[in-house]
Each structure stands twice: as structure tokens, then as C-alpha cells.
Coordinates of C-alpha atoms in Angstrom, one line a residue:
Chain A
M16 CA 22.0 33.2 -6.9
N17 CA 19.8 36.1 -5.8
E18 CA 19.6 39.6 -7.2
Q19 CA 21.9 41.2 -4.8
A20 CA 24.7 38.7 -5.3
R21 CA 24.4 39.0 -9.1
D22 CA 24.7 42.8 -8.8
K23 CA 27.8 42.6 -6.7
T24 CA 29.6 40.2 -9.0
A25 CA 28.6 42.3 -12.0
A26 CA 30.0 45.4 -10.3
Q27 CA 33.4 44.0 -9.6
P28 CA 34.2 41.3 -12.1
S29 CA 37.9 41.5 -11.3
S30 CA 37.6 39.7 -8.0
D31 CA 35.0 37.2 -8.9
S32 CA 35.8 34.5 -6.6
V33 CA 36.1 36.8 -3.5
R34 CA 32.8 38.3 -4.4
S35 CA 31.0 35.1 -4.8
Q36 CA 32.2 34.0 -1.4
V37 CA 30.9 37.2 0.1
A38 CA 27.6 36.7 -1.7
V39 CA 27.4 33.2 -0.2
G40 CA 28.0 34.8 3.2
T41 CA 25.3 37.4 2.8
Q42 CA 22.8 34.8 1.8
R43 CA 22.4 33.8 5.4
T44 CA 19.8 36.4 6.1
G45 CA 16.7 34.2 6.3
R46 CA 15.4 35.0 2.9
F47 CA 14.2 32.3 0.5
K48 CA 17.0 30.1 -0.8
W49 CA 16.7 27.4 -3.5
S50 CA 19.4 25.3 -1.7
N51 CA 17.0 24.9 1.2
V52 CA 14.4 23.5 -1.1
R53 CA 16.8 20.7 -1.9
R54 CA 18.0 20.3 1.6
Y55 CA 14.6 20.3 3.5
P56 CA 11.3 18.9 2.3
L57 CA 9.8 22.4 2.2
I58 CA 7.3 21.7 -0.6
S59 CA 6.2 18.4 1.0
G60 CA 5.9 20.1 4.3
F61 CA 3.8 22.8 2.8
V62 CA 1.5 20.2 1.2
L63 CA 1.2 18.5 4.6
V64 CA 0.4 21.8 6.4
V65 CA -2.3 22.6 3.8
L66 CA -3.8 19.2 4.2
I67 CA -4.0 19.5 7.9
L68 CA -5.4 23.0 7.8
V69 CA -8.0 22.0 5.2
G70 CA -8.9 18.9 7.1
V71 CA -9.4 20.7 10.4
L72 CA -11.1 23.8 9.0
A73 CA -13.1 21.9 6.4
P74 CA -16.6 22.8 7.7
I75 CA -15.6 26.5 7.8
I76 CA -13.8 27.0 4.5
E77 CA -15.9 24.7 2.2
P78 CA -17.3 27.1 -0.4
K79 CA -20.5 25.0 -0.6
D80 CA -22.2 22.3 1.3
P81 CA -20.4 19.1 0.2
N82 CA -23.6 17.1 0.0
D83 CA -25.8 19.8 -1.5
Q84 CA -27.1 18.7 -4.9
D85 CA -28.1 20.9 -7.8
L86 CA -29.3 18.8 -10.7
R87 CA -29.2 21.8 -13.1
A88 CA -25.4 21.9 -12.5
R89 CA -24.8 18.2 -12.9
A90 CA -21.4 17.6 -14.5
A91 CA -20.7 21.3 -14.7
P92 CA -17.1 21.9 -15.7
G93 CA -14.8 24.1 -13.6
F94 CA -12.5 27.0 -14.3
W95 CA -11.2 25.5 -17.5
N96 CA -14.5 26.0 -19.3
P97 CA -16.2 29.3 -18.3
A98 CA -18.2 29.3 -21.6
W99 CA -20.4 26.5 -20.1
Y100 CA -21.8 28.9 -17.6
D101 CA -22.8 31.3 -20.3
E102 CA -24.7 28.6 -22.1
H103 CA -26.4 27.6 -18.8
P104 CA -27.6 30.9 -17.3
K105 CA -29.8 29.1 -14.8
V106 CA -26.7 27.8 -13.0
T107 CA -25.9 30.9 -10.9
Q108 CA -23.0 29.5 -8.8
R109 CA -19.6 28.8 -10.1
Y110 CA -17.9 25.5 -9.4
F111 CA -14.2 26.0 -9.3
L112 CA -13.2 22.3 -9.9
G113 CA -16.5 21.4 -11.5
A114 CA -19.5 19.6 -10.2
D115 CA -20.2 15.9 -10.0
E116 CA -22.9 13.8 -11.6
V117 CA -25.6 15.1 -9.3
G118 CA -24.3 18.7 -9.1
R119 CA -22.3 18.6 -5.9
D120 CA -19.2 20.8 -5.7
V121 CA -16.1 18.7 -6.3
L122 CA -13.8 21.1 -4.4
S123 CA -16.0 21.1 -1.3
R124 CA -16.3 17.4 -1.4
M125 CA -12.5 17.1 -1.6
M126 CA -12.1 19.3 1.4
D127 CA -14.6 17.1 3.3
G128 CA -12.6 14.1 2.1
A129 CA -9.4 15.5 3.4
K130 CA -11.0 15.7 6.9
I131 CA -11.9 12.0 6.6
S132 CA -8.4 10.9 5.4
L133 CA -6.8 12.8 8.3
L134 CA -9.2 11.4 10.9
V135 CA -8.8 7.8 9.7
V136 CA -5.0 8.0 9.5
V137 CA -4.6 9.6 12.9
V138 CA -6.8 7.1 14.7
A139 CA -5.6 4.0 12.8
L140 CA -1.9 4.9 13.0
G141 CA -2.2 5.9 16.6
A142 CA -3.7 2.6 17.6
G143 CA -1.4 0.5 15.4
M144 CA 1.6 2.4 16.6
T145 CA 0.8 1.9 20.3
V146 CA -0.1 -1.7 20.0
G147 CA 2.8 -2.5 17.7
T148 CA 5.4 -0.7 19.8
V149 CA 4.3 -2.3 23.0
L150 CA 4.3 -5.7 21.5
G151 CA 7.7 -5.0 19.9
L152 CA 9.1 -3.9 23.3
F153 CA 7.8 -7.0 25.1
S154 CA 8.8 -9.3 22.3
G155 CA 12.4 -8.0 22.2
Y156 CA 12.9 -7.7 25.9
F157 CA 11.5 -11.0 27.1
S158 CA 12.8 -14.0 25.3
G159 CA 11.0 -17.3 25.4
M160 CA 7.3 -17.8 25.5
I161 CA 6.2 -14.2 25.1
D162 CA 8.6 -13.6 22.2
S163 CA 7.6 -16.7 20.3
T164 CA 3.9 -16.2 20.9
I165 CA 4.1 -12.7 19.5
L166 CA 6.2 -13.8 16.6
L167 CA 3.7 -16.6 15.8
V168 CA 0.8 -14.2 15.8
W169 CA 2.8 -11.8 13.7
N170 CA 3.5 -14.5 11.1
I171 CA -0.1 -15.7 10.9
W172 CA -1.1 -12.1 10.6
A173 CA 1.3 -11.5 7.7
A174 CA -0.3 -14.4 5.7
I175 CA -3.8 -13.0 5.8
P176 CA -5.0 -11.4 2.6
F177 CA -6.4 -8.3 4.3
L178 CA -8.3 -7.0 1.5
L179 CA -10.4 -10.1 1.4
V180 CA -11.0 -10.0 5.1
A181 CA -12.0 -6.3 4.7
L182 CA -14.4 -7.3 2.0
A183 CA -15.8 -10.1 4.1
I184 CA -16.3 -7.9 7.1
A185 CA -17.8 -5.1 5.1
S186 CA -20.3 -7.4 3.6
V187 CA -21.3 -8.9 6.9
V188 CA -21.2 -6.0 9.4
G189 CA -21.6 -3.2 6.8
S190 CA -19.0 -0.6 6.4
S191 CA -18.6 2.4 8.7
L192 CA -16.0 4.9 9.7
A193 CA -15.2 3.0 12.8
M194 CA -14.8 -0.2 10.9
V195 CA -12.4 1.3 8.4
M196 CA -10.3 2.7 11.2
G197 CA -10.2 -0.6 13.0
L198 CA -9.2 -2.5 9.8
L199 CA -6.4 0.0 9.0
A200 CA -5.2 -0.2 12.6
M201 CA -5.0 -4.0 12.2
V202 CA -2.9 -3.5 9.1
S203 CA -0.5 -1.0 10.5
W204 CA 0.7 -2.5 13.7
S205 CA 2.9 -5.2 12.3
A206 CA 5.7 -3.0 10.9
F207 CA 6.3 -1.6 14.3
V208 CA 6.6 -4.9 16.0
R209 CA 9.4 -6.2 13.7
N210 CA 11.5 -3.1 13.8
V211 CA 11.1 -2.2 17.5
R212 CA 11.9 -5.8 18.4
A213 CA 15.1 -5.7 16.4
E214 CA 16.1 -2.5 18.2
V215 CA 15.3 -3.8 21.6
L216 CA 17.3 -7.0 21.0
V217 CA 20.4 -4.8 20.7
L218 CA 19.5 -2.4 23.5
R219 CA 18.7 -5.1 26.0
D220 CA 22.4 -6.0 26.4
R221 CA 23.7 -2.5 26.6
D222 CA 25.4 -1.4 29.8
F223 CA 22.8 1.2 30.9
V224 CA 20.1 -1.4 30.7
Q225 CA 22.1 -3.9 32.7
Q226 CA 22.8 -1.2 35.3
A227 CA 19.2 -0.3 35.6
R228 CA 18.4 -4.0 36.1
I229 CA 21.1 -4.4 38.8
S230 CA 19.7 -1.3 40.5
G231 CA 16.5 -3.3 40.8
A232 CA 14.3 -1.5 38.3
S233 CA 11.3 -3.5 37.2
P234 CA 11.1 -4.7 33.6
V235 CA 8.2 -2.3 32.9
R236 CA 10.2 0.6 34.3
I237 CA 13.3 -0.4 32.2
L238 CA 11.2 -0.6 29.1
W239 CA 9.4 2.6 29.7
K240 CA 12.2 4.8 31.0
H241 CA 15.3 3.3 29.4
I242 CA 14.4 1.5 26.2
L243 CA 11.4 3.3 24.9
P244 CA 13.2 6.7 24.6
N245 CA 15.9 5.0 22.5
V246 CA 13.4 3.4 20.0
I247 CA 11.0 6.4 19.8
N248 CA 12.9 7.8 16.8
T249 CA 12.5 4.5 14.9
V250 CA 8.8 4.5 15.8
I251 CA 8.2 8.0 14.5
V252 CA 10.1 7.3 11.3
I253 CA 8.1 4.2 10.6
A254 CA 4.9 6.0 11.4
T255 CA 5.8 8.7 8.9
L256 CA 6.7 6.1 6.3
R257 CA 3.4 4.3 6.8
V258 CA 1.1 7.3 6.6
G259 CA 1.1 7.5 2.8
G260 CA 0.3 3.8 2.5
L261 CA -2.6 4.1 4.9
I262 CA -4.1 6.9 3.0
L263 CA -3.8 4.8 -0.2
A264 CA -5.4 1.8 1.6
E265 CA -8.3 3.9 2.9
A266 CA -8.9 5.2 -0.6
S267 CA -8.7 1.7 -2.1
L268 CA -11.3 0.4 0.3
S269 CA -13.6 3.3 -0.5
F270 CA -13.0 2.7 -4.2
L271 CA -14.1 -0.9 -3.8
G272 CA -17.2 0.2 -2.0
V273 CA -16.3 -1.3 1.3
G274 CA -14.9 1.9 2.9
I275 CA -16.7 4.8 4.5
P276 CA -20.3 4.8 3.1
G277 CA -21.8 7.6 1.1
P278 CA -23.0 10.3 1.0
Q279 CA -19.9 11.2 3.1
A280 CA -17.3 12.2 0.5
T281 CA -13.9 10.4 0.6
W282 CA -11.2 10.7 -2.0
G283 CA -11.6 7.1 -2.8
N284 CA -15.3 7.0 -3.3
M285 CA -15.2 10.2 -5.3
V286 CA -12.9 8.5 -7.8
A287 CA -15.2 5.5 -7.9
D288 CA -18.2 7.8 -8.6
G289 CA -16.3 9.5 -11.4
R290 CA -15.4 6.3 -13.0
G291 CA -18.9 5.9 -14.6
F292 CA -18.7 9.4 -16.1
L293 CA -15.3 9.4 -17.6
A294 CA -16.2 10.3 -21.1
D295 CA -18.5 13.2 -20.1
A296 CA -17.0 14.5 -16.9
W297 CA -13.3 13.5 -16.4
W298 CA -12.9 16.0 -13.6
I299 CA -15.0 14.0 -11.1
A300 CA -12.3 11.3 -11.0
L301 CA -9.3 13.4 -11.8
W302 CA -9.1 15.9 -8.9
P303 CA -9.6 13.6 -5.9
G304 CA -7.1 11.1 -7.4
L305 CA -4.6 13.9 -7.9
A306 CA -5.1 14.9 -4.2
I307 CA -4.3 11.4 -3.1
F308 CA -1.3 11.3 -5.3
T309 CA 0.1 14.6 -4.1
V310 CA -0.5 14.0 -0.4
V311 CA 0.9 10.5 -0.4
M312 CA 4.0 11.6 -2.4
S313 CA 4.7 14.4 0.0
L314 CA 4.3 12.2 3.0
N315 CA 6.6 9.6 1.6
F316 CA 9.1 12.3 0.8
I317 CA 9.0 13.6 4.4
G318 CA 9.3 10.1 5.7
D319 CA 12.4 9.4 3.6
W320 CA 13.9 12.6 4.8
L321 CA 13.2 11.9 8.4
R322 CA 14.6 8.4 8.1
D323 CA 17.8 9.6 6.5
R324 CA 18.2 12.2 9.3
W325 CA 17.1 10.1 12.3
D326 CA 17.5 6.5 11.5
P327 CA 19.6 5.7 8.4
R328 CA 19.6 2.0 9.4
L329 CA 16.0 1.7 8.5
R330 CA 16.8 2.3 4.8
Q331 CA 15.2 -1.0 3.8
V332 CA 11.8 -0.4 5.3
Chain B
M20 CA 18.9 -27.0 7.5
R21 CA 16.3 -29.7 7.8
A22 CA 15.1 -28.3 11.2
F23 CA 14.9 -24.9 9.7
L24 CA 12.8 -26.1 6.7
A25 CA 10.5 -28.1 9.0
R26 CA 9.9 -25.1 11.2
R27 CA 9.2 -22.8 8.3
L28 CA 6.8 -25.4 6.8
V29 CA 4.9 -25.7 10.1
M30 CA 4.7 -21.9 10.3
A31 CA 3.5 -21.7 6.7
L32 CA 0.7 -24.2 7.4
L33 CA -0.3 -22.5 10.6
S34 CA -0.5 -19.2 8.7
L35 CA -2.6 -20.8 6.1
L36 CA -5.0 -22.2 8.6
G37 CA -5.3 -19.0 10.5
A38 CA -6.0 -16.9 7.4
T39 CA -8.6 -19.2 5.9
F40 CA -10.4 -19.7 9.2
L41 CA -10.6 -15.9 9.7
V42 CA -12.2 -15.4 6.3
F43 CA -14.4 -18.5 6.6
G44 CA -15.6 -17.4 10.0
I45 CA -16.2 -13.8 9.2
S46 CA -18.0 -14.5 5.9
Q47 CA -20.8 -16.1 7.8
L48 CA -20.6 -14.6 11.2
A49 CA -23.4 -12.1 11.3
Q50 CA -25.4 -12.3 8.1
D51 CA -27.3 -15.5 7.5
P52 CA -26.2 -16.8 4.1
L53 CA -29.8 -18.1 3.6
L54 CA -30.8 -14.5 3.0
L55 CA -29.5 -15.0 -0.4
Y56 CA -32.4 -17.2 -1.1
A57 CA -35.2 -15.7 0.9
K58 CA -35.9 -12.7 3.1
P59 CA -36.5 -13.6 6.8
S60 CA -40.3 -12.9 6.4
G61 CA -42.5 -13.7 3.5
Y62 CA -42.4 -15.7 0.3
G63 CA -44.3 -18.4 2.1
V64 CA -41.2 -20.3 3.2
S65 CA -42.0 -22.5 6.1
P66 CA -39.5 -23.0 9.0
E67 CA -39.1 -26.6 8.1
Q68 CA -38.0 -25.7 4.5
V69 CA -35.5 -23.2 5.9
A70 CA -34.1 -25.8 8.2
A71 CA -33.9 -28.3 5.4
L72 CA -32.0 -25.8 3.2
R73 CA -29.7 -25.0 6.1
H74 CA -28.9 -28.7 6.5
K75 CA -28.4 -29.1 2.7
L76 CA -25.9 -26.2 2.7
G77 CA -24.2 -27.5 5.8
I78 CA -24.7 -24.3 7.8
D79 CA -26.7 -25.8 10.6
R80 CA -23.6 -26.6 12.6
P81 CA -21.2 -24.4 14.6
I82 CA -18.7 -22.5 12.5
P83 CA -15.6 -24.4 13.8
V84 CA -17.2 -27.7 12.8
Q85 CA -18.1 -26.4 9.4
Y86 CA -14.6 -25.2 9.0
V87 CA -13.1 -28.6 9.8
L88 CA -15.6 -30.3 7.4
W89 CA -14.7 -27.8 4.7
L90 CA -11.0 -28.5 5.2
G91 CA -11.7 -32.2 5.0
R92 CA -13.5 -31.8 1.7
I93 CA -10.7 -29.7 0.3
F94 CA -8.2 -32.6 0.8
K95 CA -10.6 -34.6 -1.4
G96 CA -10.5 -31.8 -4.0
D97 CA -14.1 -30.7 -3.3
L98 CA -14.5 -27.0 -2.7
G99 CA -18.3 -27.1 -2.5
N100 CA -20.8 -25.3 -4.7
S101 CA -21.3 -21.6 -5.2
I102 CA -24.4 -20.6 -3.4
Q103 CA -25.4 -18.2 -6.1
D104 CA -25.6 -20.3 -9.2
E105 CA -24.8 -23.8 -7.6
L106 CA -21.9 -24.3 -10.0
P107 CA -19.0 -26.2 -8.4
V108 CA -16.5 -23.7 -6.9
R109 CA -13.7 -25.7 -8.5
F110 CA -15.1 -25.0 -11.9
K111 CA -15.5 -21.3 -11.2
L112 CA -11.9 -21.1 -9.9
S113 CA -10.5 -22.9 -12.9
Q114 CA -12.1 -20.3 -15.1
R115 CA -10.8 -17.3 -13.1
I116 CA -7.3 -18.3 -11.9
P117 CA -5.5 -18.2 -15.3
T118 CA -6.4 -14.5 -15.8
T119 CA -5.1 -13.6 -12.4
L120 CA -1.9 -15.6 -12.8
K121 CA -1.2 -14.1 -16.2
L122 CA -1.8 -10.7 -14.8
G123 CA 0.4 -11.3 -11.8
V124 CA 3.3 -13.0 -13.5
A125 CA 3.4 -10.4 -16.3
S126 CA 3.4 -7.6 -13.8
W127 CA 6.0 -9.2 -11.7
V128 CA 8.3 -9.7 -14.7
L129 CA 7.8 -6.1 -15.8
A130 CA 8.5 -4.8 -12.3
T131 CA 11.6 -6.9 -12.0
M132 CA 12.9 -5.9 -15.4
I133 CA 12.4 -2.2 -14.7
G134 CA 13.0 -2.0 -11.0
V135 CA 16.2 -4.0 -10.5
P136 CA 18.3 -2.7 -13.4
M137 CA 17.2 0.9 -12.7
G138 CA 18.1 0.4 -9.0
V139 CA 21.6 -0.7 -9.9
L140 CA 22.0 2.1 -12.4
A141 CA 20.7 4.6 -9.8
A142 CA 23.2 3.4 -7.2
V143 CA 26.1 3.5 -9.6
Q144 CA 25.3 7.0 -10.8
R145 CA 24.4 8.2 -7.3
G146 CA 23.2 11.8 -7.2
R147 CA 23.5 12.2 -11.0
G148 CA 21.5 11.4 -14.2
W149 CA 19.8 8.0 -13.7
D150 CA 19.6 8.4 -10.0
T151 CA 17.4 11.5 -10.4
V152 CA 15.2 9.6 -12.9
G153 CA 15.0 6.7 -10.5
R154 CA 14.1 8.9 -7.6
V155 CA 11.3 10.6 -9.5
F156 CA 10.0 7.2 -10.7
A157 CA 10.1 5.7 -7.2
L158 CA 8.2 8.6 -5.7
F159 CA 5.6 8.4 -8.5
G160 CA 5.2 4.7 -8.4
Q161 CA 4.8 4.5 -4.6
A162 CA 2.4 7.3 -4.3
V163 CA 0.0 6.9 -7.3
P164 CA -3.2 5.1 -6.3
G165 CA -3.5 2.1 -8.7
F166 CA -7.2 2.4 -9.2
W167 CA -6.9 6.1 -10.2
L168 CA -4.0 5.5 -12.5
G169 CA -6.0 2.7 -14.2
I170 CA -9.0 5.0 -14.6
M171 CA -6.9 7.8 -16.1
L172 CA -5.2 5.4 -18.5
V173 CA -8.6 4.2 -19.6
L174 CA -9.7 7.9 -20.0
V175 CA -6.7 8.7 -22.2
F176 CA -6.0 5.5 -24.2
S177 CA -9.5 4.0 -24.4
V178 CA -11.9 6.9 -24.3
H179 CA -10.0 9.7 -26.1
L180 CA -7.3 8.1 -28.2
N181 CA -9.2 4.8 -28.7
W182 CA -5.9 2.9 -29.0
L183 CA -6.4 0.2 -26.4
P184 CA -9.5 -1.8 -25.4
S185 CA -10.7 -2.0 -21.9
A186 CA -13.1 -4.1 -19.9
T187 CA -12.2 -7.4 -21.5
A188 CA -9.3 -9.9 -21.4
G189 CA -9.4 -10.4 -25.1
N190 CA -9.1 -13.7 -26.9
G191 CA -6.2 -16.2 -27.1
F192 CA -3.6 -17.0 -24.4
F193 CA -2.3 -13.6 -23.7
S194 CA -3.5 -10.6 -25.6
V195 CA -0.8 -7.9 -25.2
K196 CA -3.2 -5.2 -26.2
H197 CA -5.7 -6.1 -23.5
Y198 CA -3.2 -6.7 -20.7
L199 CA -0.9 -3.7 -21.4
M200 CA -2.7 -1.2 -19.1
P201 CA -3.5 -3.6 -16.2
V202 CA 0.0 -5.0 -16.2
F203 CA 1.4 -1.4 -16.3
V204 CA -0.8 -0.4 -13.4
L205 CA 0.0 -3.4 -11.3
G206 CA 3.7 -3.4 -12.1
T207 CA 4.5 0.3 -11.5
A208 CA 4.2 0.3 -7.7
T209 CA 6.2 -2.9 -7.5
A210 CA 8.9 -1.7 -9.8
A211 CA 9.2 1.4 -7.7
S212 CA 9.7 -0.7 -4.5
Y213 CA 12.2 -2.9 -6.3
L214 CA 14.1 0.1 -7.4
R215 CA 14.4 1.6 -4.0
I216 CA 15.4 -1.6 -2.3
T217 CA 18.0 -2.5 -5.0
R218 CA 19.4 1.0 -5.0
S219 CA 20.0 1.1 -1.2
A220 CA 21.4 -2.5 -1.2
M221 CA 23.8 -1.6 -4.0
L222 CA 24.9 1.5 -2.3
D223 CA 25.8 -0.5 0.8
V224 CA 27.7 -3.0 -1.2
L225 CA 29.5 -0.5 -3.4
D226 CA 30.8 1.1 -0.3
S227 CA 32.4 -2.1 1.0
E228 CA 36.1 -3.0 1.2
Y229 CA 36.0 -5.8 -1.3
V230 CA 34.5 -3.7 -4.0
K231 CA 37.2 -1.1 -3.5
M232 CA 39.7 -3.9 -3.5
A233 CA 38.3 -5.2 -6.8
R234 CA 38.4 -1.7 -8.3
S235 CA 42.0 -1.1 -7.2
K236 CA 43.0 -4.4 -8.6
G237 CA 41.9 -3.0 -11.9
V238 CA 38.9 -5.2 -12.4
N239 CA 36.7 -3.9 -15.3
G240 CA 34.0 -1.6 -14.1
M241 CA 31.1 -3.7 -15.4
T242 CA 32.4 -6.8 -13.8
V243 CA 32.7 -5.1 -10.4
I244 CA 29.2 -3.9 -10.6
W245 CA 27.5 -7.0 -11.9
K246 CA 29.7 -9.8 -10.5
H247 CA 31.1 -8.5 -7.3
A248 CA 28.5 -6.0 -6.1
F249 CA 25.2 -7.0 -7.6
R250 CA 25.3 -10.6 -6.4
N251 CA 25.7 -9.5 -2.9
A252 CA 23.1 -6.8 -3.2
L253 CA 20.5 -9.4 -4.3
I254 CA 19.4 -10.5 -0.9
P255 CA 17.2 -7.5 0.1
P256 CA 15.3 -7.5 -3.2
I257 CA 14.7 -11.2 -2.9
T258 CA 13.5 -10.9 0.7
V259 CA 11.0 -8.2 -0.3
S260 CA 9.9 -10.2 -3.3
A261 CA 7.6 -12.0 -0.9
V262 CA 6.1 -8.9 0.5
L263 CA 5.7 -7.4 -3.0
L264 CA 4.0 -10.4 -4.4
G265 CA 1.7 -10.2 -1.3
S266 CA 0.8 -6.7 -2.4
F267 CA -0.2 -8.2 -5.8
I268 CA -3.1 -9.8 -4.0
T269 CA -4.5 -6.4 -3.1
G270 CA -3.4 -5.0 -6.4
S271 CA -5.0 -7.7 -8.5
V272 CA -8.3 -7.3 -6.8
I273 CA -8.3 -3.5 -7.5
T274 CA -6.8 -3.8 -11.0
E275 CA -9.2 -6.5 -12.1
T276 CA -12.1 -4.4 -10.8
V277 CA -10.9 -1.3 -12.6
F278 CA -10.3 -3.0 -15.9
A279 CA -13.2 -5.5 -15.5
L280 CA -10.9 -8.5 -16.1
P281 CA -12.5 -11.8 -15.3
G282 CA -10.0 -12.9 -12.7
L283 CA -10.1 -14.2 -9.1
G284 CA -10.0 -10.7 -7.6
S285 CA -13.1 -9.4 -9.3
M286 CA -14.7 -12.7 -8.5
A287 CA -14.0 -12.2 -4.8
V288 CA -15.5 -8.7 -4.9
Q289 CA -18.7 -10.2 -6.5
A290 CA -18.7 -13.0 -4.1
V291 CA -18.8 -10.5 -1.3
S292 CA -21.7 -8.5 -2.7
T293 CA -23.7 -11.7 -2.9
N294 CA -22.4 -13.2 0.3
D295 CA -21.3 -16.3 -1.5
F296 CA -19.2 -17.8 1.3
P297 CA -17.9 -21.0 -0.4
L298 CA -16.6 -18.9 -3.3
L299 CA -15.1 -16.3 -1.0
S300 CA -13.4 -18.9 1.2
A301 CA -11.9 -20.6 -1.8
A302 CA -10.6 -17.3 -3.1
A303 CA -9.1 -16.5 0.3
L304 CA -7.5 -20.0 0.4
F305 CA -6.0 -19.5 -3.0
F306 CA -4.6 -16.1 -2.3
S307 CA -3.2 -17.2 1.1
L308 CA -1.7 -20.3 -0.5
I309 CA 0.2 -18.1 -3.0
W310 CA 1.3 -15.7 -0.4
V311 CA 2.5 -18.4 2.0
S312 CA 4.4 -20.4 -0.6
V313 CA 6.1 -17.3 -2.0
D314 CA 7.2 -16.4 1.5
F315 CA 8.5 -19.9 2.0
F316 CA 10.4 -20.1 -1.3
S317 CA 11.9 -16.7 -0.8
D318 CA 13.4 -18.0 2.5
L319 CA 14.8 -21.0 0.6
V320 CA 16.3 -18.9 -2.2
Y321 CA 17.7 -16.6 0.5
V322 CA 19.7 -19.5 2.0
V323 CA 20.9 -20.8 -1.4
I324 CA 22.2 -17.3 -2.4
D325 CA 23.9 -16.5 0.8
P326 CA 25.3 -19.5 2.6
R327 CA 26.5 -17.2 5.4
I328 CA 23.0 -16.8 6.7
R329 CA 22.6 -18.7 10.0
L330 CA 19.7 -21.0 10.0
T331 CA 18.2 -20.0 13.3

């Protein structure tokens, strides 16, 4: 209840119920309402917007160069321990979230890492989504050879322990940004195939598709113009639900040392770096991990919300 | 039924072949495994010696041929020798597998014991009390990066409080103290998934006519939940069991690395850094084998639990 409403009810306690109804009515004025926080994923949306802004603007808003070392400031603590800077007068700069084992600014590196996470997810998910949706459309619409071939590939794919393949590739080809994107795209396509296929199997027999077929529309046209618009909601919902997992996967690869190679900062390799300095400098590992956690949680939250709104049938994904 | 089983079996075998061939092929595609012994130039190794070594390791033939030979030897129980220390791969596996299995089974048991009952409870108390707890737990468990959670647990419980040891598996069959943190890390995400799936399955079932019928007949509340509803809500959690156990493969590699447990996952990571392809292929074979057989058995259980399922 906001201030105004409380004043009104306090002024006329005799008609409490009427007043509170009026108060509810006056609440519809675009001001902040707690009920909206429960109804819409506002906090998660805010986190997502911040992530995108930080990722896109990273080179501009980074307080320091993410790869700039200052050995005098190695393992310098952040805002929680200002006394440290008094003891070390030679360190002239302040590190808000502390500095890592070679005196690089943790905050700037996290911003740089946000850029990488964003880039990897957009490319990997975009590729996986396109391939998965197209295969799902074909697999569902054409029965017979095409369908069973796609299903067979899908089944074999599902049995591959991807982390081991990633490890093997990384040791052979060496890891790079492009390789991580490719690997994650390879992981992400399969969820789309299964769900899109299931949807198409139902849509295929609906009247509007039959009529399009009778009118002589080619299969590609039917898929593109008539079926795709009906499955696009599902595709978007699955994509949203997968984003969090992909960020986690990228971070895990980086953590194992087969992700994006240093000195480029990623949230995963920052945690890996900090692991060796836990006793002396816990902040190196804490903050980037917290960033992964917050972002993935927000994305999952938004994904859940979208699914409940757009496609409640997907509840079991 | 028999045709269904046969098809599933063929599929499982094909998957197994595909997966192992991929890892086998990749692990020696670009980098010459001989580099483990000698750099391409220097050390006074003559071309003849290199060729002899190549022949001895069996890597002088095309990869598909090598793969077939490797498969043939597996059926005789010979997994080859590790390139790095020339110990038999079978011996190395037998040292490592128990740790991984213990970790996996304990985590799975923990995840099931937390996730499934909490999912039922959350569905029954929809929108109230336990449902809120469950939602928070599910969000946490699915979003927290396992490696980071592990490191933070080590920071708090090993470094600062000094309650729990890290970086060893301890002595004896199963040292609770040593396995507590790894099992917790590996089990949390899985418990969260179980919770979500069980909750949504229970919600669907609790909404159905026969549950309402049972309630209006005056059947005791507990009986309705556990006997009428729960049994029918079991299928989705069992179906995902396969997927979740699959995620254990990734999870165990990471967890074993974080806690320095001497399991198969950490062995695979080491095998990669030394390009020890017999070891890596064997690890891939083992992991795929687990994955494929779990998938297969979950299909079987599925049919047993719900006879209505059409065997197509």
C-alpha cells in the first residue's frame, strides 16, 4: 500500500472497505507497485538489461584496462577494506572490487567477461536455434527417411559426452573463441529439434495446412509461411530457457582451461584463477562467480515466465 | 515389446559407436601423439626410430582402421596401454572408476531424496509455504555454477572453519567427511531439476478427475497424494533421470577437478593435457556406456510403470 492510500484510509476509518477500493483504483497511475514485481520479472529484466548494456559498452565504461597489471597492487582488496590503501601508499588507484593476483582490476575484467559471455551466447544460440528449428520442421513435416535420419543423428548426438569431446578438441586444435562458440552451438541445437518436431507433427494435420497444400503451396512455403509462425513462440521460449545453461557451459569450459584462452577475461577463467589464491584473496573467485549466478538465475526466471505466458505446454522442458 | 527392445538396443549400440569414434578420432586428428615422446626436431631421433615407435603404438594406420582394431581389442578386454606411463589402461580405470561411481551414486541418491519429496510437497502446497521454499531452491540449484559453489564451500569449510578436508578422497570405502562437499555440489543442481519436474507433474495429476473423485469419495489426504497422484506423476521424473544422470558426466569432471578427487573425470582432464589418447578414449567409452545404458533402462522402467505407453 502506498503513502497516499494509507493517508486516505487513516482519514476516514469509518468506510474502510470503500476507501481501500478507491485506493486500489488510484494505484493505476504508472507509479511503482510491488504487485508488479510479483507479476512481471522486473528484477530479472533489470539484470538482463544491465548485462547487455555492460557487455556492449564494456570498452567505454571499464574503469581500467582489464589486462593492465600493477604488481604493487596484486591481491589488493576492494571497498570492504579501505585501510589497506593507507598501508600501501604507493598504490594510487582504488580497485572497487579488488585486484587479482597480478594486480588487474577485477571489476574491469568482469565487464570484459560480460562482453564475452554475451557474444558467445548470441552466436552459439543463434546458430543452434536456426539449425535445430530447421531440422525440427523438416523432421516433423516429412515422415519417412528424412524423419528417421534426423532422429538417428539426434539420438547419437545425445549419447556423446560433450565435455570429453570439448576437452579432446581443445587439446588438439587449441581453444579459441570461435571453437567455444562452435561447441556450444553443437550442444544447443538438439532441444529445438525435439520440441519443434512435436509441434509440427500436430500442426501438419490441421485444416489450414491441408488447405495450403490443396492450393498447391510447396512444402517449403508451407513450412515457412504457415507452420513456422505457429512454432516460433516455442522456439523463443526454449531459446530463453537455454541461455542460462549456455552461460554456465561456457564458464565451465573456461574453468577447465579449454575455453577462451587468456589473457582475455571470462567469468569462468577468472574463477579458475582465483581458485589458487582462496586463502589470501577470496574476491578474485567470488565476484565473477556471483555474476554468473545472478545472470543465469535471472535468465532462467525470465524463461520460466515467458513459458508460462506463451507456451504452458512446455512445462517439462 | 520385443521389437521395441530390439530397436532401442540397436539405437543404443549405434550411439555408443558414434560417440566413441568421435572422441577416438578427434583425440588424434591434428596433433601427433608422438609429440609426447619427442619434439619434431632434435633429440637425435632418427626417422626410422619414429616410424618404429609409430608402428609399436599402432598409429601408423588410418584412423578408421585403428578404431576397428581398438574395438576388436576391447572385446578381448584389452584397452591398450597409457602412452604416458605405459601402464595398462584397464589398471588405471579400475583405480579411478570406484571414486567416480561412489560420487555419482551418492549424489544421485541425495538429489532424489531431496528433489522428489520436495517437488511433491511444493505441488501440494501450491503458492504457499513449501512451494516458495522449493521455488527458491530450484532457482538457486539450476543457476549456481558447480565449480564456483565448490570453491566457495572449500573457502568457507576448509580454509576458514577448517571443518572439512578437501583435495583427497580419504581412506576406507566411503569417507563421509571427504565426500560431503563434492556430493552436495553435484547433487544440488540435480535435486533442483527433480524438484521442478516432480512439481509440475504432480500439479497436472492433482488437477485430474480421478484425484478429485478420490478426494470426494473421502479417501484420506495422504493416500490420495502418495498412492493416487504420486504414482502417476512418476513418469516425467523417471524420463528425465536419464538426462540428469547424463549431466553427472559433465558434473563429475568438474567436481572431481575442483575437489581434486582421484576419479575418472579428473583422469580425463589429465589425459587431455598429455594427449594420452588410449586413456581418453577409454574414459569416453565408459562415460558413453553409462549414459546409453541409463537411457535404455529408463525406457524399460517407463514401460513397466505405465503400461498405457504405446510401444512405437
